[in-house]
XYZ file of C-alpha atoms in Angstrom:
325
model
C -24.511 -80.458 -37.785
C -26.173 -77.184 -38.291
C -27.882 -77.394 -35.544
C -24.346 -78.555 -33.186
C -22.710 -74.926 -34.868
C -25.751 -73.008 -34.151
C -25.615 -73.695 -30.354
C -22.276 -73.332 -30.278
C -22.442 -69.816 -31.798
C -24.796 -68.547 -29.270
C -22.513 -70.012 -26.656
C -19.893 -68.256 -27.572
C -22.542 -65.378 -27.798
C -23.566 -65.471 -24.522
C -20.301 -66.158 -22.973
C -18.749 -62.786 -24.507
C -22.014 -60.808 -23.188
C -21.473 -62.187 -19.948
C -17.811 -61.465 -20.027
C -18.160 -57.909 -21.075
C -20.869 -57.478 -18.766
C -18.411 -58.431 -16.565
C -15.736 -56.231 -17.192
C -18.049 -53.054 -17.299
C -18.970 -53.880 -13.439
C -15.761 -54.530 -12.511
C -13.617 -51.604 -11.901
C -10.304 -50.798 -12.775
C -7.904 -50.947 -10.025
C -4.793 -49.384 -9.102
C -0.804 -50.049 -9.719
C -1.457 -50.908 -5.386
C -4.713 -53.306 -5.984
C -7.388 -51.313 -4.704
C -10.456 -50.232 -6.676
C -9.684 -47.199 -8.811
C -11.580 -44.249 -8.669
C -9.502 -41.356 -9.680
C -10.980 -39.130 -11.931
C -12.222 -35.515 -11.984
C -16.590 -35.784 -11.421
C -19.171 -33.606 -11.730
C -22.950 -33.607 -9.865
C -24.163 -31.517 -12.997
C -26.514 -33.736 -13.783
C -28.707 -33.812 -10.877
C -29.025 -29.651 -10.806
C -33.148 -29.514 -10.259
C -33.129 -32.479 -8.204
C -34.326 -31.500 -4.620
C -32.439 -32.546 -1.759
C -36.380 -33.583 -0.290
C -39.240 -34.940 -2.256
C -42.479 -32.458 -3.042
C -45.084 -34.041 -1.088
C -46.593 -34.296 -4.728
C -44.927 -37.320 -5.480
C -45.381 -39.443 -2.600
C -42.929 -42.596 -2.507
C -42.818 -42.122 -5.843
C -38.865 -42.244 -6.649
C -38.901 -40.976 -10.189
C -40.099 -39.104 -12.493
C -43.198 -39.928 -15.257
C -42.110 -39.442 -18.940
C -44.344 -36.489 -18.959
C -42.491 -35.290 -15.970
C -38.872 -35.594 -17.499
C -39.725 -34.366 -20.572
C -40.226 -31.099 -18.642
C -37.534 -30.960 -16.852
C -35.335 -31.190 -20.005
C -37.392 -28.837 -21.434
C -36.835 -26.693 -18.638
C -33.225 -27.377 -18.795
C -32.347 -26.230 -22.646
C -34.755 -23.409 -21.715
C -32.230 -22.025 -19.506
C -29.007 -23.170 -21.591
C -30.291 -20.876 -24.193
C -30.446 -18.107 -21.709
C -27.336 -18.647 -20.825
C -26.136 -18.744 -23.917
C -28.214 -15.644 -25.186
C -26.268 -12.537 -25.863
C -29.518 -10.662 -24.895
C -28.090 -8.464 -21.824
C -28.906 -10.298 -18.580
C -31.021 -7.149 -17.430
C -33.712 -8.535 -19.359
C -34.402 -11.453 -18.068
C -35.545 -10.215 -14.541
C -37.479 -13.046 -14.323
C -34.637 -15.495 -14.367
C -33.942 -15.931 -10.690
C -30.696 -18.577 -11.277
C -28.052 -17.167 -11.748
C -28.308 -15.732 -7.876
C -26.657 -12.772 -9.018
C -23.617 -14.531 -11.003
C -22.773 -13.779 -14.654
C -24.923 -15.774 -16.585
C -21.738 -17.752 -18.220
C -20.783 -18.797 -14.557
C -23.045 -21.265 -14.502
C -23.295 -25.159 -15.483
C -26.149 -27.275 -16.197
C -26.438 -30.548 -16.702
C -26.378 -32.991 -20.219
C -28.016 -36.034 -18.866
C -30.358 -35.453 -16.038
C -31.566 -37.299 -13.353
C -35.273 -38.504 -13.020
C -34.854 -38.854 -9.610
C -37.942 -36.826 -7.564
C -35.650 -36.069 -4.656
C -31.664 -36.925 -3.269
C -33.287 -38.338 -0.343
C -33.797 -42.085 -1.364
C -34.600 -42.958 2.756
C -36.975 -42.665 4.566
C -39.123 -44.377 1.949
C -41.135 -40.585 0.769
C -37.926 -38.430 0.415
C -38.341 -36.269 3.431
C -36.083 -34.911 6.220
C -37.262 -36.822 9.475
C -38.315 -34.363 11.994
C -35.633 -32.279 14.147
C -35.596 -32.729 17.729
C -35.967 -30.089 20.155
C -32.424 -29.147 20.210
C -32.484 -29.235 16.296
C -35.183 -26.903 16.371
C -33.651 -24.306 18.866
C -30.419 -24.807 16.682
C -31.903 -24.296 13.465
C -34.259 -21.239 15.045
C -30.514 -19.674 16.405
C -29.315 -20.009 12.238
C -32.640 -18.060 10.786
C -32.388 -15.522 13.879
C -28.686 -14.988 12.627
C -28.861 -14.957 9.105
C -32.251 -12.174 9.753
C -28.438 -10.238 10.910
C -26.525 -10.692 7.994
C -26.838 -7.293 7.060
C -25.459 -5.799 10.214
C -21.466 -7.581 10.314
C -19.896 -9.815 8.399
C -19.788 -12.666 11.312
C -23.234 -13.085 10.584
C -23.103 -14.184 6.848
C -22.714 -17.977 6.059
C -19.843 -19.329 6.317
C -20.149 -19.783 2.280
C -20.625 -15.983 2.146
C -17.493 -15.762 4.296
C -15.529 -18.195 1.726
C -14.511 -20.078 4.690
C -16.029 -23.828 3.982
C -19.517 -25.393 2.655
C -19.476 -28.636 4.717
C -18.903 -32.071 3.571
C -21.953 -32.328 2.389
C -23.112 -29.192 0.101
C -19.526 -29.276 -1.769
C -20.818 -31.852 -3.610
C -24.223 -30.983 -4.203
C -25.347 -29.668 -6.869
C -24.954 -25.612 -7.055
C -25.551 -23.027 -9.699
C -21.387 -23.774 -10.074
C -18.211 -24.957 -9.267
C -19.883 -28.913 -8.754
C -16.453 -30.758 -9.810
C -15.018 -33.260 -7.428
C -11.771 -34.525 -7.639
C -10.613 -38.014 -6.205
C -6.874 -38.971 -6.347
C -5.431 -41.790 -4.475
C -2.019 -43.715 -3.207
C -1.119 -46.314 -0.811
C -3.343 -46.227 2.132
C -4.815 -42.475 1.021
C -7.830 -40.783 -0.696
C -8.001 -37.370 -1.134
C -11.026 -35.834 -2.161
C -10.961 -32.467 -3.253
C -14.211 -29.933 -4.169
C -14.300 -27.140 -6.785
C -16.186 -24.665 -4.939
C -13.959 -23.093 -2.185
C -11.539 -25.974 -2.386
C -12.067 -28.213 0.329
C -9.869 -30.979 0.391
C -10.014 -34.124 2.524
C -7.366 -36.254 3.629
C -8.761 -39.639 4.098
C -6.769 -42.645 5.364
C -7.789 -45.846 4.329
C -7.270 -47.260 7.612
C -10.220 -47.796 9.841
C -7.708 -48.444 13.142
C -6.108 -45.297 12.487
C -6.581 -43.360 16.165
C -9.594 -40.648 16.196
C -9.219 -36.868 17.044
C -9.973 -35.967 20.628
C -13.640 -35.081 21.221
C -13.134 -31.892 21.842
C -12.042 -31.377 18.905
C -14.624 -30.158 16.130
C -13.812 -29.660 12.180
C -15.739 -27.926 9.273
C -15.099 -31.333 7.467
C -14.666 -33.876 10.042
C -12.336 -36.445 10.697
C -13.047 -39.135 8.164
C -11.336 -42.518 7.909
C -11.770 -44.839 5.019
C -12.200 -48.633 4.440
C -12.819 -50.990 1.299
C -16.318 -52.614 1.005
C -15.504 -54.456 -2.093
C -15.332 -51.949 -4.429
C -16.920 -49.504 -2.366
C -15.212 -46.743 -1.032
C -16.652 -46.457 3.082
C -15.867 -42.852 4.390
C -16.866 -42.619 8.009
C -16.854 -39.579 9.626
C -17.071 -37.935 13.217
C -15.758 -34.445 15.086
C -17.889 -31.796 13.203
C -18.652 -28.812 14.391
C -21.898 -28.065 15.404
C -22.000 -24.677 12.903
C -22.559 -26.037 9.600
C -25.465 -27.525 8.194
C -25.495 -30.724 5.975
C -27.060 -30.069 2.192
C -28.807 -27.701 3.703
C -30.535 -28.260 6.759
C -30.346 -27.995 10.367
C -27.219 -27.294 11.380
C -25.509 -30.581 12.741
C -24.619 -31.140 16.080
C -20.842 -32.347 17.502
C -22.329 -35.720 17.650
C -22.671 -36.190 13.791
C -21.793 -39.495 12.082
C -21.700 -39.196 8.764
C -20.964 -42.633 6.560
C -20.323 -41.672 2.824
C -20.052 -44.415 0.225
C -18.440 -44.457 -3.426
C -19.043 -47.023 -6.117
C -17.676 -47.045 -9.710
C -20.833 -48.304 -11.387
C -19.442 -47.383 -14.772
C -16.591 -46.006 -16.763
C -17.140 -42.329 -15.365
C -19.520 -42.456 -13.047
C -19.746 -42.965 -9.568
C -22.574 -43.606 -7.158
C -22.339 -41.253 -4.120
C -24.791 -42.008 -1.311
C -24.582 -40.802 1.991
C -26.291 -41.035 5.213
C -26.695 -38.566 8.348
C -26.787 -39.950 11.694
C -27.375 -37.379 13.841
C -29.113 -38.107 17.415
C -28.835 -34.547 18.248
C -30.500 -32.994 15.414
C -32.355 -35.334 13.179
C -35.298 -38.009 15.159
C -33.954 -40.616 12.900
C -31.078 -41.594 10.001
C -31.306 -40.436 6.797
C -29.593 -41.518 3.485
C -29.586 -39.510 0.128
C -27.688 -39.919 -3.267
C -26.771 -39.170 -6.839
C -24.322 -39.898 -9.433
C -21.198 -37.970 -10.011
C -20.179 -37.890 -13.394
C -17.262 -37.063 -15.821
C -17.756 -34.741 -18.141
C -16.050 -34.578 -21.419
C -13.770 -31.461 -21.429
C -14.854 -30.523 -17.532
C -11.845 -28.990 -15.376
C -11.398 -27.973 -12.310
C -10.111 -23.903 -11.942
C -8.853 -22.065 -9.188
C -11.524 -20.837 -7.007
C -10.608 -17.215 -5.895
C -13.197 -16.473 -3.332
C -11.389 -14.662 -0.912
C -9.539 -12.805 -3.629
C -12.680 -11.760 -5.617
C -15.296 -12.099 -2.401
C -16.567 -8.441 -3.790
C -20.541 -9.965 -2.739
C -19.609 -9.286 1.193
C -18.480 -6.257 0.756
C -20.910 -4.708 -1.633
C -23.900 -6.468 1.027
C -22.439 -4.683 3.552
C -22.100 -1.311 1.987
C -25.319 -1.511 0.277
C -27.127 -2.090 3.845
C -24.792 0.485 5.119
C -26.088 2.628 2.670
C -29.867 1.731 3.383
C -28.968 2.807 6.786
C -27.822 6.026 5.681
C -30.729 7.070 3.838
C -33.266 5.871 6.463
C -31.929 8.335 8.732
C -32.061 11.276 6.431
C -35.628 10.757 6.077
């Protein structure tokens, strides 16, 4: 008899693990019945992360304990510098804040181990460009060697005009929310830094722009993959690079896919099929996370864009002086 209620408690054991287990992999849905992934997210936690793998690590995907443990270490390192009231003058060495107030910035409270975004190819590397890449990506240096000279030949991030698809959700030295709100047959993401916000329709059917015309952002168009969120996008303009890179061509296709893996987190992978620019496809990822007490604030770049201006007079005044000499 003890025995019988002995297997019957871990029964009931078991089945309640499994249940749970369950429910946490199941996400919520919506009042409509699609998966639910509203929320306001954060890539915080994968600042330090390179978008490709040091050739250090081979196809080595993570990090060693060793490895973490300085990361973390130099992680609260620079929380306490941010958090020092010693005047920012004195830390010349400190090279990231890139010139914003120290309190600016965010950092993250749970990091990644991951040795790189890029989780394909197999080592974490950028395939090779092709030649047009290369001319492309030879035209961006040449210009940004310019910057100095007119405005038109700052970054389009400089400019506070857009940051691509791509690098608004990367991981910056700020500004990393993402915000996802939904309705019937709609998505709309919307990014911290600059405010992009995408329209998406969650209809796959829905007629395409004409080719000829090219957006910062693309044209996306949703589907449902289970519980997986397929953005597919085309129509970009051939002036903005993606996390980084090259700059993409007009024939980008760029698939981005979100998954609720837990209660606040979602796994955002996406890949880069670009003919044009890249010899092959390329897929990176990283969780975006919400973060107790994280908001989303205006973002008055174009209001407050002082940075252009004062690179521009500042050069204008290196000018000045050169020719007095």
């Amino acid at each position: 008899m003890m025995g019988t209620r002995c297997s019957v408690a871990i029964g009931v054991a078991l089945l309640t693990a499994s249940v749970a287990a369950q429910k946490a992999s199941t996400p919520p849905k919506t009042p409509w019945g699609e998966p639910d992934l509203r929320g306001t997210y954060t890539s915080d936690n994968f600042i330090g992360v390179p978008l490709e793998r040091p050739a250090r690590f081979g196809n080595r995907a993570t990090l060693t304990d060793e490895e973490f443990a300085a990361r973390e270490k130099a992680n609260l390192e620079q929380v306490a510098k941010d958090q020092s009231v010693t005047p920012e003058s004195k830390f010349e060495e400190d090279e990231a804040a890139n010139n914003a107030p120290r309190h600016w910035l965010e950092r993250g409270t749970r990091l990644s181990r991951a040795t790189s975004l890029i989780i394909d190819p197999a080592d974490g590397r950028l395939p090779p460009l092709t030649p047009d890449g290369e001319r492309r990506q030879g035209s961006n240096r040449a210009r940004f060697a310019l910057q100095n000279d007119a405005a038109e030949f700052h970054s389009y991030y400089d400019r506070c005009i857009t940051r691509g698809v791509i690098s608004s959700i990367l991981p910056a030295i700020y500004g990393n929310g993402t915000r996802i709100e939904q309705g019937p047959g709609v998505v709309v993401i919307r990014n911290e830094m600059i405010h992009e916000a995408r329209v998406v329709p969650i209809d796959s059917r829905a007629p395409r722009l004409g080719k000829n015309i090219h957006l910062y952002m693309g044209d996306p168009r949703g589907h449902w993959e289970g519980t997986t969120l397929v953005v597919d996008s085309t129509n970009f303009t051939d002036r903005i690079g993606v996390g980084g890179g090259a700059p993409a061509s007009t024939g980008l296709h760029l698939i981005e896919r979100f998954t609720r893996t837990a209660p606040g987190t979602i796994r955002y992978e996406f890949t880069v099929d670009d003919p044009g620019t890249y010899t092959a496809k390329w897929t990176a990822a990283l969780d975006l996370e919400a973060k107790p007490g994280y908001e989303i604030y205006e973002y008055a770049c174009h209001e407050g864009n002082y940075g252009l201006r004062n690179m521009l007079s500042a050069s204008r005044a290196d000018d000045k002086a050169a020719m007095q000499k």
